[in-house]
Amino acid sequence: MKKIMALLMLAMIALMPSVCAQEIGDVNGDDSISIADVVYLFKNRDVGLDVGDLNCDNAVNVVDVVYLFKNYDTFRDPVVFSERFEMDPHWDEGYCYLVDSADNKFVLLKEGATDPQIEGATVLNVPLTNVGTVFYCPIISTADLLDNTDVYDSLKVIPTSYVKYSSELQTRYDAGEILNIGSSSTMNYDNVVATNPDIVFLADWEKHDAMEAQLTANNILSCRCFTYDEPTFMGRTEWAKFAAALWGDENSEIIEEYFQETWQKRNELLRTASTADDYPTVVSFSWSSSKDTACVYGAQHYYSRMVNEFGGEYVFNDIPGTSSNYPDKETFYERAQNADVCIMKVYTGSEVLTAEDLLAINPDFANFESYKNGRFYTSYRDYFIQEAIDPIGYMDDYARMINPDLYSNGDSDLLHHTKIEPIAG
């Protein structure tokens, strides 16, 4: 099993972010990535893991030389992880070119810069000062990461359901500086029209197609951000670059540094995971009380991939795609009941912090091997907030839940999940 999963892990490592890889792929330190780096790495294998371990197998050897030889060209591409947007920054020339998830093209133009005249692109002067969004990620989440007054000033119409997660947004909402856009399902068009935003950010729901049509009818520009369709966690995280560009090059630099740090942490976790002697079976799911069964994601969803990436074997790897699936209870139990690890997303109701809380949702969880062995974990209800603003902590949680023995303090200090202690007896 370990050999199979190790090969799967190496396959997933194949996509690496080039802007960040500039630091690691540039092993000879000449500020470029070329065949010269391949030769340098071949001759100098003592450069350190953070520089030379390109395939994250916890060693610097000829495998890394071959890997760099095959991939040094692609390391220079500006976006690798994300598959749902394109970004081509030319801040030294005064602009940044973006393509959203629906192939809408935008030129973000700095004050005084010359429009590059890209066919079909809408020109927006940055930093933007009047923005609306129906989802937390990536616009509000990036604003929270930047924690910048000017950035917060630009948020004019957002869902009030997210205001409570930020004292700054709460203060501005209470003062009437931010209006309620409604929700991800229903838009308050009166408030949107009243604020007259430069642009409104929508996601991939069919309802958002109707919202876009209505906004267009009101001469309001929209942008589509399919962040939750990203097949990798790093791809979802990379959307912070897209959002930061809206507020200019200085904020883009801040988020680039944050992304590099996140990527470096991911690679450290991959190296540690590669030292595992075996790979536990893992089920990642949420529980639907209305359907009385679990919701599981397909094998290409970023939660499922994180399980495989950090040394586990996702028990529903045979379900293709990234969408939600509701297997019947018997099918779910057949696989999940004997899994080594269970990670349950909690998004409705109260927090699930104790065994009593868990068994009140479904008493059958008491029969799960993971519950009996103390390897049953639950997320906090704001997990979608935390995974966006603390991706390092979120990945670290996953790695510790899957292979606690590989880390100091094991799974006792999780940041965004609770380890459910079984009821004695």
Short mmCIF file of N, CA, C and O in Angstrom, two decimals, residues 53-144:
data_model
loop_
_atom_site.label_atom_id
_atom_site.label_comp_id
_atom_site.label_asym_id
_atom_site.label_seq_id
_atom_site.Cartn_x
_atom_site.Cartn_y
_atom_site.Cartn_z
N ASP A 53 15.38 19.80 -2.61
CA ASP A 53 14.43 18.68 -2.58
C ASP A 53 13.17 19.07 -3.35
O ASP A 53 12.11 19.33 -2.78
N LEU A 54 13.26 19.07 -4.66
CA LEU A 54 12.18 19.56 -5.51
C LEU A 54 11.00 18.60 -5.56
O LEU A 54 9.87 19.02 -5.82
N ASN A 55 11.22 17.32 -5.36
CA ASN A 55 10.10 16.38 -5.40
C ASN A 55 9.59 16.02 -4.01
O ASN A 55 8.73 15.15 -3.85
N CYS A 56 10.13 16.69 -2.99
CA CYS A 56 9.64 16.58 -1.61
C CYS A 56 9.63 15.15 -1.08
O CYS A 56 8.68 14.73 -0.42
N ASP A 57 10.72 14.41 -1.34
CA ASP A 57 10.80 13.05 -0.79
C ASP A 57 11.79 12.99 0.37
O ASP A 57 12.26 11.93 0.74
N ASN A 58 12.12 14.16 0.92
CA ASN A 58 12.96 14.27 2.11
C ASN A 58 14.41 13.93 1.84
O ASN A 58 15.14 13.51 2.73
N ALA A 59 14.86 14.14 0.61
CA ALA A 59 16.25 13.90 0.26
C ALA A 59 16.60 14.72 -0.98
O ALA A 59 15.72 15.05 -1.78
N VAL A 60 17.86 15.05 -1.14
CA VAL A 60 18.34 15.71 -2.35
C VAL A 60 19.24 14.72 -3.07
O VAL A 60 20.32 14.37 -2.58
N ASN A 61 18.79 14.27 -4.23
CA ASN A 61 19.54 13.24 -4.95
C ASN A 61 19.31 13.41 -6.45
O ASN A 61 18.75 14.41 -6.91
N VAL A 62 19.74 12.40 -7.22
CA VAL A 62 19.66 12.50 -8.68
C VAL A 62 18.21 12.58 -9.16
O VAL A 62 17.93 13.11 -10.25
N VAL A 63 17.28 12.07 -8.36
CA VAL A 63 15.86 12.17 -8.74
C VAL A 63 15.45 13.64 -8.85
O VAL A 63 14.69 14.03 -9.75
N ASP A 64 15.95 14.46 -7.94
CA ASP A 64 15.65 15.90 -8.00
C ASP A 64 16.29 16.55 -9.22
O ASP A 64 15.72 17.46 -9.82
N VAL A 65 17.46 16.10 -9.59
CA VAL A 65 18.13 16.62 -10.78
C VAL A 65 17.28 16.33 -12.02
O VAL A 65 17.04 17.22 -12.86
N VAL A 66 16.81 15.10 -12.13
CA VAL A 66 15.96 14.72 -13.26
C VAL A 66 14.66 15.51 -13.25
O VAL A 66 14.20 15.99 -14.28
N TYR A 67 14.10 15.66 -12.06
CA TYR A 67 12.83 16.40 -11.92
C TYR A 67 13.00 17.85 -12.39
O TYR A 67 12.17 18.38 -13.13
N LEU A 68 14.10 18.48 -11.98
CA LEU A 68 14.36 19.85 -12.39
C LEU A 68 14.61 19.93 -13.89
O LEU A 68 14.13 20.85 -14.56
N PHE A 69 15.32 18.95 -14.44
CA PHE A 69 15.59 18.94 -15.88
C PHE A 69 14.29 18.89 -16.69
O PHE A 69 14.15 19.56 -17.70
N LYS A 70 13.32 18.10 -16.21
CA LYS A 70 12.06 17.95 -16.93
C LYS A 70 11.11 19.13 -16.74
O LYS A 70 10.22 19.35 -17.56
N ASN A 71 11.30 19.91 -15.67
CA ASN A 71 10.29 20.90 -15.32
C ASN A 71 10.79 22.34 -15.21
O ASN A 71 10.00 23.23 -14.90
N TYR A 72 12.06 22.60 -15.47
CA TYR A 72 12.54 23.96 -15.19
C TYR A 72 11.86 25.01 -16.05
O TYR A 72 11.72 26.16 -15.64
N ASP A 73 11.41 24.65 -17.25
CA ASP A 73 10.68 25.61 -18.08
C ASP A 73 9.34 25.99 -17.44
O ASP A 73 8.98 27.16 -17.39
N THR A 74 8.62 24.98 -16.96
CA THR A 74 7.30 25.26 -16.41
C THR A 74 7.37 26.00 -15.08
O THR A 74 6.42 26.64 -14.67
N PHE A 75 8.51 25.91 -14.38
CA PHE A 75 8.65 26.62 -13.11
C PHE A 75 8.52 28.13 -13.29
O PHE A 75 8.24 28.85 -12.34
N ARG A 76 8.71 28.62 -14.50
CA ARG A 76 8.67 30.07 -14.72
C ARG A 76 7.27 30.61 -14.97
O ARG A 76 7.08 31.81 -15.02
N ASP A 77 6.30 29.72 -15.15
CA ASP A 77 4.93 30.19 -15.38
C ASP A 77 4.39 30.85 -14.11
O ASP A 77 4.63 30.37 -13.01
N PRO A 78 3.62 31.94 -14.24
CA PRO A 78 3.19 32.69 -13.06
C PRO A 78 2.15 31.99 -12.22
O PRO A 78 2.05 32.24 -11.05
N VAL A 79 1.32 31.11 -12.79
CA VAL A 79 0.29 30.42 -12.02
C VAL A 79 0.33 28.94 -12.41
O VAL A 79 0.23 28.61 -13.58
N VAL A 80 0.48 28.08 -11.43
CA VAL A 80 0.52 26.65 -11.71
C VAL A 80 -0.55 25.91 -10.94
O VAL A 80 -1.28 25.11 -11.49
N PHE A 81 -0.67 26.18 -9.66
CA PHE A 81 -1.62 25.44 -8.85
C PHE A 81 -3.06 25.69 -9.27
O PHE A 81 -3.85 24.78 -9.41
N SER A 82 -3.44 26.94 -9.42
CA SER A 82 -4.83 27.26 -9.75
C SER A 82 -5.15 26.87 -11.19
O SER A 82 -4.37 27.12 -12.10
N GLU A 83 -6.32 26.27 -11.36
CA GLU A 83 -6.79 25.89 -12.69
C GLU A 83 -8.02 26.69 -13.09
O GLU A 83 -8.58 26.46 -14.15
N ARG A 84 -8.44 27.64 -12.26
CA ARG A 84 -9.69 28.35 -12.51
C ARG A 84 -9.50 29.84 -12.76
O ARG A 84 -10.47 30.57 -12.89
N PHE A 85 -8.26 30.31 -12.79
CA PHE A 85 -8.01 31.69 -13.22
C PHE A 85 -6.63 31.79 -13.84
O PHE A 85 -5.77 30.92 -13.64
N GLU A 86 -6.41 32.85 -14.60
CA GLU A 86 -5.11 33.15 -15.18
C GLU A 86 -4.66 34.51 -14.67
O GLU A 86 -5.47 35.41 -14.48
N MET A 87 -3.37 34.63 -14.48
CA MET A 87 -2.82 35.89 -13.98
C MET A 87 -1.47 36.14 -14.64
O MET A 87 -0.61 35.26 -14.66
N ASP A 88 -1.31 37.34 -15.18
CA ASP A 88 -0.06 37.71 -15.82
C ASP A 88 0.32 39.11 -15.35
O ASP A 88 -0.05 40.11 -15.97
N PRO A 89 1.05 39.20 -14.24
CA PRO A 89 1.38 40.52 -13.70
C PRO A 89 2.48 41.23 -14.49
O PRO A 89 3.50 40.63 -14.82
N HIS A 90 2.23 42.48 -14.78
CA HIS A 90 3.23 43.36 -15.42
C HIS A 90 3.28 44.66 -14.63
O HIS A 90 3.18 45.76 -15.20
N TRP A 91 3.44 44.55 -13.32
CA TRP A 91 3.36 45.74 -12.48
C TRP A 91 4.46 46.74 -12.80
O TRP A 91 4.28 47.96 -12.62
N ASP A 92 5.62 46.25 -13.30
CA ASP A 92 6.68 47.19 -13.68
C ASP A 92 6.28 48.04 -14.87
O ASP A 92 6.84 49.11 -15.10
N GLU A 93 5.27 47.55 -15.62
CA GLU A 93 4.73 48.34 -16.73
C GLU A 93 3.40 49.00 -16.35
O GLU A 93 2.75 49.62 -17.18
N GLY A 94 2.98 48.80 -15.11
CA GLY A 94 1.81 49.51 -14.60
C GLY A 94 0.50 48.76 -14.67
O GLY A 94 -0.57 49.38 -14.47
N TYR A 95 0.54 47.45 -14.96
CA TYR A 95 -0.74 46.75 -15.04
C TYR A 95 -0.59 45.27 -14.70
O TYR A 95 0.51 44.72 -14.62
N CYS A 96 -1.75 44.63 -14.50
CA CYS A 96 -1.82 43.19 -14.28
C CYS A 96 -2.99 42.66 -15.09
O CYS A 96 -4.08 43.25 -15.09
N TYR A 97 -2.76 41.58 -15.80
CA TYR A 97 -3.80 40.97 -16.64
C TYR A 97 -4.39 39.76 -15.93
O TYR A 97 -3.66 38.88 -15.46
N LEU A 98 -5.73 39.71 -15.80
CA LEU A 98 -6.43 38.63 -15.14
C LEU A 98 -7.49 38.05 -16.06
O LEU A 98 -8.12 38.77 -16.84
N VAL A 99 -7.71 36.74 -15.95
CA VAL A 99 -8.82 36.07 -16.62
C VAL A 99 -9.54 35.27 -15.55
O VAL A 99 -8.93 34.42 -14.88
N ASP A 100 -10.85 35.51 -15.38
CA ASP A 100 -11.58 34.83 -14.32
C ASP A 100 -12.03 33.45 -14.77
O ASP A 100 -11.68 32.97 -15.85
N SER A 101 -12.84 32.80 -13.94
CA SER A 101 -13.23 31.41 -14.19
C SER A 101 -14.19 31.26 -15.37
O SER A 101 -14.39 30.15 -15.86
N ALA A 102 -14.79 32.36 -15.80
CA ALA A 102 -15.70 32.32 -16.95
C ALA A 102 -15.07 32.95 -18.18
O ALA A 102 -15.77 33.35 -19.12
N ASP A 103 -13.74 33.08 -18.16
CA ASP A 103 -12.96 33.64 -19.28
C ASP A 103 -13.22 35.12 -19.51
O ASP A 103 -12.97 35.63 -20.61
N ASN A 104 -13.71 35.82 -18.50
CA ASN A 104 -13.78 37.27 -18.58
C ASN A 104 -12.39 37.85 -18.36
O ASN A 104 -11.68 37.44 -17.44
N LYS A 105 -12.01 38.79 -19.21
CA LYS A 105 -10.65 39.34 -19.17
C LYS A 105 -10.65 40.73 -18.53
O LYS A 105 -11.54 41.54 -18.80
N PHE A 106 -9.64 40.98 -17.71
CA PHE A 106 -9.52 42.27 -17.03
C PHE A 106 -8.07 42.76 -17.08
O PHE A 106 -7.14 41.96 -16.94
N VAL A 107 -7.94 44.05 -17.27
CA VAL A 107 -6.65 44.71 -17.12
C VAL A 107 -6.75 45.62 -15.90
O VAL A 107 -7.59 46.53 -15.86
N LEU A 108 -5.94 45.36 -14.89
CA LEU A 108 -5.89 46.18 -13.69
C LEU A 108 -4.80 47.22 -13.90
O LEU A 108 -3.62 46.88 -13.97
N LEU A 109 -5.20 48.46 -14.01
CA LEU A 109 -4.29 49.52 -14.46
C LEU A 109 -3.97 50.48 -13.32
O LEU A 109 -4.87 51.04 -12.69
N LYS A 110 -2.67 50.66 -13.07
CA LYS A 110 -2.25 51.62 -12.05
C LYS A 110 -2.42 53.05 -12.55
O LYS A 110 -2.42 53.31 -13.76
N GLU A 111 -2.55 53.96 -11.61
CA GLU A 111 -2.72 55.38 -11.97
C GLU A 111 -1.52 55.86 -12.78
O GLU A 111 -0.36 55.64 -12.43
N GLY A 112 -1.82 56.48 -13.92
CA GLY A 112 -0.77 57.03 -14.76
C GLY A 112 -0.16 56.05 -15.75
O GLY A 112 0.63 56.44 -16.60
N ALA A 113 -0.53 54.77 -15.65
CA ALA A 113 0.03 53.77 -16.55
C ALA A 113 -0.72 53.76 -17.88
O ALA A 113 -1.85 54.25 -17.99
N THR A 114 -0.10 53.17 -18.89
CA THR A 114 -0.69 53.11 -20.23
C THR A 114 -1.43 51.79 -20.41
O THR A 114 -0.91 50.72 -20.11
N ASP A 115 -2.65 51.88 -20.90
CA ASP A 115 -3.47 50.70 -21.17
C ASP A 115 -2.77 49.85 -22.24
O ASP A 115 -2.47 50.33 -23.34
N PRO A 116 -2.51 48.56 -21.96
CA PRO A 116 -1.83 47.71 -22.94
C PRO A 116 -2.72 47.31 -24.12
O PRO A 116 -2.26 46.64 -25.05
N GLN A 117 -4.00 47.71 -24.09
CA GLN A 117 -4.92 47.46 -25.21
C GLN A 117 -5.04 45.96 -25.52
O GLN A 117 -4.84 45.52 -26.65
N ILE A 118 -5.38 45.17 -24.51
CA ILE A 118 -5.59 43.74 -24.70
C ILE A 118 -7.03 43.53 -25.18
O ILE A 118 -7.99 43.95 -24.53
N GLU A 119 -7.17 42.89 -26.32
CA GLU A 119 -8.49 42.71 -26.94
C GLU A 119 -9.45 41.97 -26.01
O GLU A 119 -9.12 40.92 -25.45
N GLY A 120 -10.63 42.53 -25.86
CA GLY A 120 -11.68 41.90 -25.07
C GLY A 120 -11.58 42.10 -23.58
O GLY A 120 -12.42 41.59 -22.82
N ALA A 121 -10.55 42.83 -23.12
CA ALA A 121 -10.35 43.01 -21.68
C ALA A 121 -11.01 44.29 -21.18
O ALA A 121 -10.96 45.33 -21.84
N THR A 122 -11.64 44.19 -20.02
CA THR A 122 -12.21 45.35 -19.34
C THR A 122 -11.13 45.99 -18.47
O THR A 122 -10.46 45.29 -17.70
N VAL A 123 -10.95 47.29 -18.60
CA VAL A 123 -9.92 48.00 -17.84
C VAL A 123 -10.51 48.49 -16.53
O VAL A 123 -11.57 49.13 -16.50
N LEU A 124 -9.83 48.17 -15.43
CA LEU A 124 -10.22 48.63 -14.10
C LEU A 124 -9.04 49.37 -13.49
O LEU A 124 -7.91 48.87 -13.48
N ASN A 125 -9.29 50.57 -12.98
CA ASN A 125 -8.24 51.33 -12.33
C ASN A 125 -8.05 50.82 -10.91
O ASN A 125 -9.00 50.68 -10.15
N VAL A 126 -6.80 50.52 -10.57
CA VAL A 126 -6.50 49.99 -9.24
C VAL A 126 -5.66 51.01 -8.44
O VAL A 126 -4.93 51.79 -9.03
N PRO A 127 -5.84 50.97 -7.13
CA PRO A 127 -6.65 50.01 -6.37
C PRO A 127 -8.15 50.29 -6.50
O PRO A 127 -8.56 51.44 -6.60
N LEU A 128 -8.94 49.20 -6.51
CA LEU A 128 -10.38 49.36 -6.55
C LEU A 128 -10.87 49.98 -5.25
O LEU A 128 -10.32 49.75 -4.18
N THR A 129 -11.94 50.76 -5.35
CA THR A 129 -12.45 51.47 -4.17
C THR A 129 -13.90 51.14 -3.85
O THR A 129 -14.44 51.62 -2.86
N ASN A 130 -14.54 50.30 -4.70
CA ASN A 130 -15.96 50.02 -4.48
C ASN A 130 -16.25 48.61 -4.98
O ASN A 130 -16.39 48.37 -6.18
N VAL A 131 -16.34 47.66 -4.05
CA VAL A 131 -16.39 46.24 -4.40
C VAL A 131 -17.57 45.57 -3.69
O VAL A 131 -17.89 45.88 -2.55
N GLY A 132 -18.18 44.58 -4.39
CA GLY A 132 -19.20 43.74 -3.79
C GLY A 132 -18.86 42.28 -4.02
O GLY A 132 -18.21 41.93 -5.00
N THR A 133 -19.32 41.40 -3.13
CA THR A 133 -19.08 39.97 -3.29
C THR A 133 -20.15 39.18 -2.57
O THR A 133 -20.69 39.63 -1.55
N VAL A 134 -20.46 37.98 -3.09
CA VAL A 134 -21.47 37.12 -2.47
C VAL A 134 -20.85 36.02 -1.61
O VAL A 134 -21.56 35.35 -0.87
N PHE A 135 -19.53 35.81 -1.74
CA PHE A 135 -18.86 34.76 -0.96
C PHE A 135 -17.71 35.36 -0.15
O PHE A 135 -17.20 36.44 -0.46
N TYR A 136 -17.29 34.61 0.86
CA TYR A 136 -16.18 35.05 1.70
C TYR A 136 -14.85 34.98 0.95
O TYR A 136 -14.05 35.91 0.99
N CYS A 137 -14.61 33.87 0.31
CA CYS A 137 -13.36 33.65 -0.42
C CYS A 137 -13.59 33.90 -1.92
O CYS A 137 -14.60 33.44 -2.46
N PRO A 138 -12.72 34.66 -2.59
CA PRO A 138 -11.41 35.13 -2.12
C PRO A 138 -11.36 36.60 -1.72
O PRO A 138 -10.32 37.07 -1.24
N ILE A 139 -12.44 37.37 -1.92
CA ILE A 139 -12.35 38.81 -1.74
C ILE A 139 -12.26 39.20 -0.27
O ILE A 139 -11.30 39.86 0.16
N ILE A 140 -13.24 38.79 0.54
CA ILE A 140 -13.22 39.17 1.95
C ILE A 140 -12.06 38.49 2.66
O ILE A 140 -11.38 39.10 3.50
N SER A 141 -11.80 37.24 2.34
CA SER A 141 -10.70 36.52 2.99
C SER A 141 -9.36 37.22 2.74
O SER A 141 -8.54 37.34 3.65
N THR A 142 -9.14 37.71 1.53
CA THR A 142 -7.89 38.39 1.22
C THR A 142 -7.84 39.74 1.92
O THR A 142 -6.77 40.17 2.38
N ALA A 143 -8.97 40.41 2.02
CA ALA A 143 -9.02 41.67 2.78
C ALA A 143 -8.64 41.42 4.23
O ALA A 143 -7.89 42.20 4.83
N ASP A 144 -9.14 40.32 4.80
CA ASP A 144 -8.78 39.98 6.18
C ASP A 144 -7.30 39.65 6.30
O ASP A 144 -6.65 39.97 7.31
#
